[in-house]
Amino acid sequence: MAHLLNTSFIPSSSSPTLRPRNPTILIQTRRPPTRIVAKIREIFMPALSSTMTEGKIVSWMKSEGDKLSKGESVVVVESDKADMDVETFYDGYLAAIMVEEGGVAPVGSAIALLAESQAEIADAKSKAASSSEAETTNSAAESVGPTVVAAVAVAPPQVKEAASLSLSLSTHPASEGGKRVVASPYAKKLAKELKVELGRVVGSGPSGRVVAKDVEAAAAAVSVGPTAAEAASVAAKSVGIELGTVVPFTTMQGAVSRNMVESLAVPTFRVGYTFTTDALDALYKKIKSKGVTMTALLAKATALALAKHPVVNSSCRDGKSFTYNSSINIAVAVAMDGGLITPVLQDADKVDIYSLSRKWKELVDKARAKQLQPQEYNTGTFTLSNLGMFGVDRFDAILPPGTGAIMAVGASQPTVVATKDGRIGMKNQMQVNVTADHRVIYGADLASFLQTLANIIEDPKDLTF
């Protein structure tokens, strides 16, 4: 849970050191109380992750004039990885919202003003208006740059007509007829595709937020009539792309872009290996009914192998030293609409396969609802990227910054192979390619690790303990 930054006011610190015995002297010598001026605090755009440079306002959970209590959620902010509720550190009144829903603001910039009492609300609104006008003037003096984007996001109120027009144009897609509906971005997109009215969906997420599964349930409940025709129409629209258009990066796509460019500075190399998966496939069929996923099996096998090869689980962040990570946290890439994210299975070597599978399902649901907490996606020490479900037999993955290695996993496919006795046989085989940081990990390290992993996958009895 992220917190809002704020400015503080300074009360009078002057007080007499001696207590006069004569009360009349006290009256004569007492100073008039110092007036506390700074009772209006700025609410800043918080940094919700180490890579976040700007945030998008998904929804305001409170309206201007609402009374706030310390620790109460005020606004939902979309970072580069997730949507997060942001709390306030102080009691007071939400006096002025400076960045409307759907607006973008740099980290550390003011997005609203918090007044200590109702008497200061008018002053806060005046301050917000003057601040917006100043930002508009500054941005107009520059031709291009980040300040132009910030000025657009703040929507300065200048005259009543312009303010009302701005309010009508800045209505967030999650608002149905002016009524604020808190929903995840994926839920909004899904609702649009499935023609579900968000205002009538009961949310099951935090603070009643509507998530994807709520929209799907609502769509299923009203699926009466020519569903085949409607489904075809929705499918046609969902894949429709206007050719020749320029589409700006989403917040997540921008973060992925920055990470990929940063990864180019790391000297990497790749090692491939082929596993025979007959035994692993048989185990999966046996325990699949208990909720075990193939992703969890691969993560568990990888974690057990990493426990014997800690150098492959290490990382180099400063270019001068490397760290033997104390935990084995397997990050697994998950494709999302407009990007990808890597939920982390923490201590995967120590957690049993059934608990690991349940945790993985929970992480995937949270990832697609954009509700992952930072520790659930930025603590990985080794990454898995699996495209086998698409029939891909081999590919290379780009190393995420701050980690030592990433393993690209292809599909397990029937293959004609020669046995040790010279006969021809059929076996299921899977190819993997590991990309590693050559500053820390060397070819022999990866080869030894892959041999250990092959032994675990080809004789997976230890995976269920």
XYZ file of C-alpha atoms in Angstrom:
465
model
C 0.000 0.000 0.000
C 1.491 3.273 -1.079
C 1.188 6.535 0.913
C 0.760 10.153 0.006
C 3.529 12.645 0.525
C 2.647 15.958 2.071
C 3.924 19.273 3.277
C 3.790 20.057 6.958
C 2.899 23.169 8.866
C 5.091 24.484 11.685
C 3.334 25.488 14.914
C 4.667 28.114 17.292
C 7.552 26.766 19.398
C 7.869 29.761 21.779
C 6.851 29.124 25.382
C 7.949 30.727 28.705
C 10.517 28.725 30.627
C 9.376 29.960 34.088
C 5.858 30.036 35.412
C 5.116 33.462 37.064
C 3.487 33.255 40.443
C 1.402 36.393 39.952
C -1.343 35.665 37.459
C -1.561 39.342 36.507
C 2.051 39.274 35.357
C 1.225 36.271 33.215
C -1.503 38.218 31.470
C 0.750 41.199 30.879
C 3.766 39.265 29.581
C 2.014 36.576 27.484
C 2.689 36.919 23.754
C -0.182 36.813 21.300
C -0.392 33.268 19.877
C 1.447 32.738 16.597
C -1.006 32.096 13.776
C -0.492 28.789 12.019
C -0.632 29.619 8.331
C 0.242 26.446 6.421
C -2.884 24.379 7.000
C -3.185 23.289 3.367
C -1.158 20.241 2.359
C -0.340 19.103 -1.148
C -1.151 15.514 -2.084
C 1.600 14.262 -4.354
C 1.725 11.577 -7.026
C 3.477 8.745 -5.149
C 6.212 6.488 -6.503
C 4.598 3.044 -6.415
C 7.608 1.209 -7.850
C 11.304 1.799 -8.369
C 10.788 2.256 -12.140
C 7.751 4.527 -11.981
C 8.257 8.065 -13.348
C 4.621 9.071 -13.764
C 1.233 7.782 -12.714
C -2.285 7.815 -14.100
C -5.329 8.603 -11.986
C -7.669 5.646 -12.390
C -10.367 6.988 -10.066
C -10.866 9.299 -7.114
C -12.510 7.375 -4.293
C -13.441 10.649 -2.594
C -14.962 13.865 -3.930
C -14.015 17.467 -3.282
C -15.267 18.542 0.128
C -15.274 15.003 1.588
C -13.792 14.575 5.041
C -10.790 12.245 5.189
C -9.385 10.221 8.052
C -5.771 9.177 8.450
C -5.137 5.874 6.643
C -8.227 6.190 4.438
C -7.940 5.383 0.717
C -8.354 8.498 -1.396
C -7.359 7.720 -4.972
C -6.545 4.734 -7.206
C -3.331 5.256 -9.176
C -2.158 3.200 -12.148
C 1.582 2.631 -12.004
C 3.700 0.858 -14.591
C 2.700 -2.513 -13.133
C -0.546 -2.326 -11.150
C -3.432 -0.248 -9.834
C -3.001 0.677 -6.188
C -5.129 2.413 -3.571
C -3.318 5.391 -2.067
C -3.973 6.474 1.506
C -3.632 9.777 3.329
C -1.349 10.340 6.311
C -3.502 13.105 7.796
C -7.057 13.965 8.760
C -8.667 16.766 6.818
C -10.841 17.639 3.832
C -10.215 16.890 0.170
C -10.293 20.535 -0.874
C -9.292 20.531 -4.533
C -8.570 17.827 -7.102
C -5.843 19.070 -9.464
C -5.577 15.998 -11.747
C -8.867 14.503 -12.857
C -9.575 10.822 -13.508
C -7.692 9.640 -16.571
C -5.051 12.342 -16.136
C -1.321 11.647 -15.920
C 1.107 13.386 -13.575
C 4.849 12.987 -12.877
C 5.925 11.362 -9.618
C 6.211 14.013 -6.905
C 3.848 16.528 -8.541
C 0.721 17.751 -6.746
C -2.502 15.980 -7.700
C -4.796 17.432 -5.006
C -4.889 19.698 -1.964
C -5.841 18.637 1.567
C -7.278 21.273 3.934
C -7.136 20.867 7.683
C -10.615 22.343 8.202
C -13.606 23.383 6.126
C -12.610 27.026 6.559
C -9.469 26.441 4.456
C -11.258 24.750 1.528
C -11.877 28.048 -0.300
C -8.224 29.048 0.110
C -7.137 25.635 -1.199
C -9.336 25.986 -4.284
C -7.823 29.404 -4.999
C -4.341 27.960 -4.590
C -5.159 25.091 -6.954
C -6.563 27.510 -9.554
C -3.506 29.783 -9.416
C -1.172 26.779 -9.589
C -2.988 25.434 -12.643
C -2.841 28.809 -14.370
C 0.897 29.056 -13.665
C 1.506 25.581 -15.112
C -0.520 26.510 -18.208
C 1.574 29.654 -18.725
C 4.842 27.760 -18.288
C 3.834 24.957 -20.625
C 2.712 27.405 -23.306
C 6.198 28.946 -23.317
C 7.765 25.618 -24.292
C 7.197 23.884 -27.607
C 7.606 20.265 -26.554
C 8.580 18.218 -23.503
C 7.150 16.523 -20.418
C 5.700 19.790 -19.069
C 3.239 19.879 -21.962
C 1.900 16.485 -20.967
C 1.659 17.535 -17.316
C -0.232 20.696 -18.240
C -2.783 18.726 -20.232
C -3.290 16.324 -17.331
C -3.999 19.067 -14.777
C -6.984 20.581 -16.688
C -6.786 24.201 -15.378
C -10.098 25.749 -14.320
C -10.147 29.339 -15.666
C -13.738 30.394 -16.242
C -17.015 28.745 -15.350
C -17.836 27.846 -18.944
C -14.395 26.314 -19.536
C -14.490 24.498 -16.222
C -17.837 22.892 -16.921
C -16.725 21.901 -20.428
C -13.499 20.427 -19.039
C -15.452 18.458 -16.469
C -17.730 16.965 -19.095
C -14.825 16.048 -21.368
C -12.698 14.540 -18.590
C -15.328 12.055 -17.452
C -13.534 8.772 -16.877
C -14.545 5.720 -18.918
C -15.484 3.976 -15.671
C -18.071 6.661 -14.903
C -21.553 5.675 -16.000
C -23.740 8.723 -16.495
C -21.627 10.800 -14.102
C -21.701 8.156 -11.363
C -18.212 7.139 -10.359
C -17.537 3.423 -10.700
C -14.216 2.088 -9.469
C -12.957 -0.622 -11.823
C -9.645 -2.013 -13.030
C -8.531 -0.961 -16.544
C -8.873 -4.533 -17.808
C -12.404 -4.713 -16.388
C -13.320 -1.498 -18.213
C -11.992 -2.810 -21.512
C -13.739 -6.145 -20.998
C -17.001 -4.398 -20.124
C -16.807 -2.391 -23.327
C -16.174 -5.497 -25.418
C -18.925 -7.531 -23.711
C -21.348 -4.557 -23.635
C -21.725 -4.725 -19.875
C -22.839 -1.590 -18.014
C -20.273 -1.103 -15.244
C -22.691 0.883 -13.104
C -24.779 -2.258 -12.580
C -21.886 -4.590 -11.746
C -21.189 -5.376 -8.098
C -17.444 -5.348 -7.522
C -15.672 -8.030 -5.495
C -12.272 -6.289 -5.359
C -10.873 -4.042 -2.612
C -13.303 -1.273 -1.603
C -15.863 -2.713 -4.016
C -13.694 -2.290 -7.106
C -15.001 -4.054 -10.209
C -12.514 -6.608 -11.576
C -12.520 -8.752 -14.706
C -14.271 -11.760 -13.159
C -17.167 -9.504 -12.042
C -17.660 -8.295 -15.613
C -17.505 -11.850 -16.963
C -20.069 -13.000 -14.394
C -22.379 -10.116 -15.311
C -22.022 -10.909 -19.004
C -22.819 -14.581 -18.371
C -25.899 -13.652 -16.333
C -27.460 -11.695 -19.197
C -26.437 -14.037 -22.006
C -29.975 -14.612 -23.300
C -30.968 -14.327 -26.965
C -28.823 -14.371 -30.094
C -25.586 -14.945 -28.175
C -23.754 -16.400 -31.167
C -24.286 -13.262 -33.255
C -23.348 -11.008 -30.341
C -20.236 -13.032 -29.610
C -19.188 -12.827 -33.246
C -19.714 -9.064 -33.210
C -17.664 -8.658 -30.040
C -14.897 -10.859 -31.425
C -14.778 -8.854 -34.649
C -14.491 -5.571 -32.752
C -11.915 -6.911 -30.285
C -9.430 -7.691 -33.068
C -10.183 -4.575 -35.097
C -7.136 -2.338 -35.584
C -7.196 0.951 -37.426
C -4.213 0.702 -39.731
C -2.016 3.766 -40.058
C -2.907 5.153 -36.632
C -0.292 6.184 -34.055
C -0.991 4.769 -30.595
C 0.956 6.084 -27.581
C 2.410 3.636 -25.069
C 0.328 2.741 -22.078
C 1.953 3.139 -18.670
C 2.870 -0.545 -18.641
C 4.207 -0.510 -22.205
C 6.360 2.479 -21.331
C 7.829 0.627 -18.361
C 8.506 -2.468 -20.485
C 10.201 -0.288 -23.092
C 12.498 1.323 -20.523
C 13.423 -2.047 -19.011
C 14.208 -3.566 -22.386
C 16.448 -0.646 -23.356
C 18.213 -0.895 -19.978
C 18.812 -4.609 -20.513
C 20.872 -3.844 -23.639
C 23.648 -2.545 -21.374
C 24.108 -6.015 -19.833
C 26.502 -8.444 -21.605
C 24.491 -11.636 -22.048
C 24.965 -15.064 -23.576
C 22.630 -18.008 -24.234
C 22.738 -21.727 -23.654
C 20.155 -24.214 -24.960
C 19.156 -27.633 -23.646
C 16.634 -30.355 -24.544
C 14.672 -32.141 -21.795
C 12.762 -35.405 -22.065
C 9.413 -34.723 -20.396
C 7.658 -38.121 -20.438
C 7.924 -38.527 -16.662
C 6.961 -34.906 -15.984
C 3.949 -35.175 -18.308
C 2.828 -38.356 -16.545
C 3.137 -36.676 -13.131
C 1.184 -33.664 -14.363
C -1.687 -35.843 -15.612
C -1.740 -37.613 -12.257
C -1.977 -34.513 -10.044
C -3.644 -32.029 -12.406
C -7.054 -32.759 -10.833
C -5.697 -31.498 -7.507
C -5.175 -28.042 -8.965
C -1.512 -28.385 -9.887
C -0.403 -26.426 -12.946
C 2.474 -27.114 -15.320
C 3.810 -23.637 -14.554
C 4.060 -24.530 -10.878
C 5.825 -27.802 -11.704
C 8.398 -26.029 -13.873
C 8.897 -23.317 -11.250
C 9.378 -25.922 -8.516
C 11.855 -27.938 -10.606
C 13.791 -24.783 -11.482
C 13.909 -23.686 -7.849
C 15.254 -27.065 -6.701
C 17.974 -26.883 -9.350
C 18.869 -23.296 -8.371
C 19.295 -24.405 -4.766
C 22.266 -26.495 -5.960
C 23.645 -23.721 -8.201
C 23.381 -20.441 -6.259
C 25.532 -18.539 -8.753
C 22.738 -18.863 -11.342
C 20.371 -17.345 -8.784
C 22.694 -14.385 -8.163
C 22.401 -10.854 -9.545
C 24.596 -7.885 -10.437
C 23.078 -4.407 -10.099
C 25.975 -1.974 -9.845
C 28.471 -3.513 -12.288
C 31.054 -3.838 -9.508
C 29.767 -6.711 -7.372
C 27.143 -9.438 -7.347
C 24.810 -10.819 -4.709
C 24.141 -14.424 -3.806
C 20.413 -14.050 -3.215
C 19.245 -15.627 0.033
C 15.829 -16.569 -1.397
C 14.873 -18.390 -4.565
C 12.014 -16.359 -6.016
C 10.808 -17.540 -9.408
C 9.268 -14.786 -11.539
C 7.024 -16.018 -14.353
C 6.097 -13.818 -17.304
C 2.343 -13.315 -17.793
C 0.954 -11.708 -20.947
C -1.556 -8.941 -20.329
C -3.516 -6.598 -22.529
C -0.954 -4.001 -23.583
C 2.104 -5.507 -21.927
C 3.378 -8.182 -19.593
C 4.189 -8.587 -15.922
C 6.170 -11.128 -13.896
C 4.372 -12.301 -10.733
C 6.810 -13.893 -8.292
C 6.559 -17.278 -6.564
C 8.611 -16.544 -3.463
C 10.708 -19.279 -1.816
C 9.589 -21.697 -4.527
C 12.125 -24.297 -3.394
C 10.545 -24.490 0.073
C 6.825 -24.413 -0.769
C 5.016 -27.661 -1.615
C 3.678 -28.041 -5.140
C 0.011 -27.787 -4.121
C 0.458 -24.538 -2.195
C 2.642 -23.223 -5.000
C -0.102 -23.903 -7.564
C -2.738 -22.164 -5.431
C -0.429 -19.180 -5.002
C 0.214 -19.033 -8.731
C -3.510 -18.937 -9.543
C -3.963 -16.137 -7.006
C -1.090 -14.139 -8.503
C -2.396 -14.512 -12.059
C -5.870 -13.322 -11.031
C -4.369 -10.311 -9.256
C -2.065 -9.567 -12.188
C -4.911 -9.489 -14.702
C -6.932 -7.273 -12.353
C -3.835 -5.046 -11.956
C -3.877 -5.509 -8.182
C -0.420 -6.967 -7.554
C 1.552 -5.390 -4.725
C 5.168 -4.355 -5.508
C 6.666 -7.255 -3.533
C 4.614 -9.615 -5.681
C 6.245 -8.594 -8.960
C 9.634 -6.968 -8.277
C 11.344 -9.526 -6.012
C 12.219 -12.197 -8.585
C 15.709 -13.681 -8.626
C 15.236 -15.945 -11.690
C 12.654 -15.622 -14.472
C 10.667 -18.146 -16.516
C 9.055 -17.254 -19.840
C 6.871 -20.007 -21.281
C 5.419 -19.851 -24.803
C 4.890 -23.585 -25.070
C 1.098 -23.229 -24.830
C 1.204 -21.454 -28.208
C 3.082 -24.320 -29.850
C 6.393 -22.420 -29.904
C 9.243 -24.931 -29.800
C 12.129 -22.527 -29.095
C 12.817 -18.820 -28.575
C 15.177 -16.445 -26.773
C 14.117 -14.192 -23.899
C 15.534 -10.787 -22.942
C 17.128 -10.628 -19.499
C 15.133 -8.470 -17.049
C 17.316 -5.810 -15.368
C 18.512 -6.757 -11.897
C 18.370 -10.529 -12.390
C 21.022 -13.051 -13.359
C 19.162 -15.284 -15.806
C 15.895 -15.947 -17.615
C 14.808 -19.287 -19.102
C 12.686 -19.417 -22.269
C 10.554 -22.591 -22.290
C 9.170 -24.121 -25.482
C 6.439 -26.700 -26.034
C 6.818 -30.351 -25.117
C 6.405 -32.269 -28.384
C 6.616 -35.897 -29.512
C 10.025 -36.445 -31.086
C 11.663 -39.393 -32.805
C 14.926 -40.073 -30.978
C 17.609 -42.740 -30.875
C 17.889 -44.687 -27.616
C 21.171 -45.656 -25.958
C 20.935 -49.198 -27.331
C 20.747 -47.884 -30.892
C 17.017 -48.261 -31.400
C 14.585 -45.620 -32.611
C 11.904 -44.501 -30.216
C 9.354 -41.753 -29.572
C 9.732 -39.394 -26.624
C 8.249 -36.073 -25.575
C 10.945 -33.416 -25.572
C 11.057 -29.773 -24.591
C 13.686 -27.218 -25.570
C 14.776 -24.356 -23.331
C 17.155 -21.444 -23.868
C 18.667 -19.620 -20.911
C 19.849 -16.017 -21.269
C 22.326 -15.031 -18.543
C 24.392 -12.086 -17.330
C 27.949 -12.967 -18.373
C 29.439 -10.638 -15.757
C 28.359 -13.102 -13.079
C 27.405 -16.403 -14.734
C 29.626 -18.345 -17.118
C 28.975 -21.083 -19.642
C 30.011 -23.923 -17.333
C 27.689 -22.568 -14.616
C 24.671 -22.682 -16.904
C 25.578 -26.075 -18.365
C 25.859 -27.591 -14.899
C 22.583 -25.993 -13.798
C 20.753 -27.314 -16.875
C 22.082 -30.822 -16.298
C 20.707 -30.737 -12.743
C 17.376 -29.391 -13.981
C 17.202 -32.125 -16.635
C 17.711 -34.803 -13.957
C 14.870 -33.336 -11.879
C 12.468 -33.076 -14.826
C 13.276 -36.563 -16.136
C 12.892 -38.073 -12.650
C 10.373 -35.710 -10.944
C 9.726 -37.687 -7.751
C 11.073 -34.840 -5.583
C 8.583 -32.303 -6.967
C 5.681 -33.587 -4.859
C 7.524 -33.440 -1.545
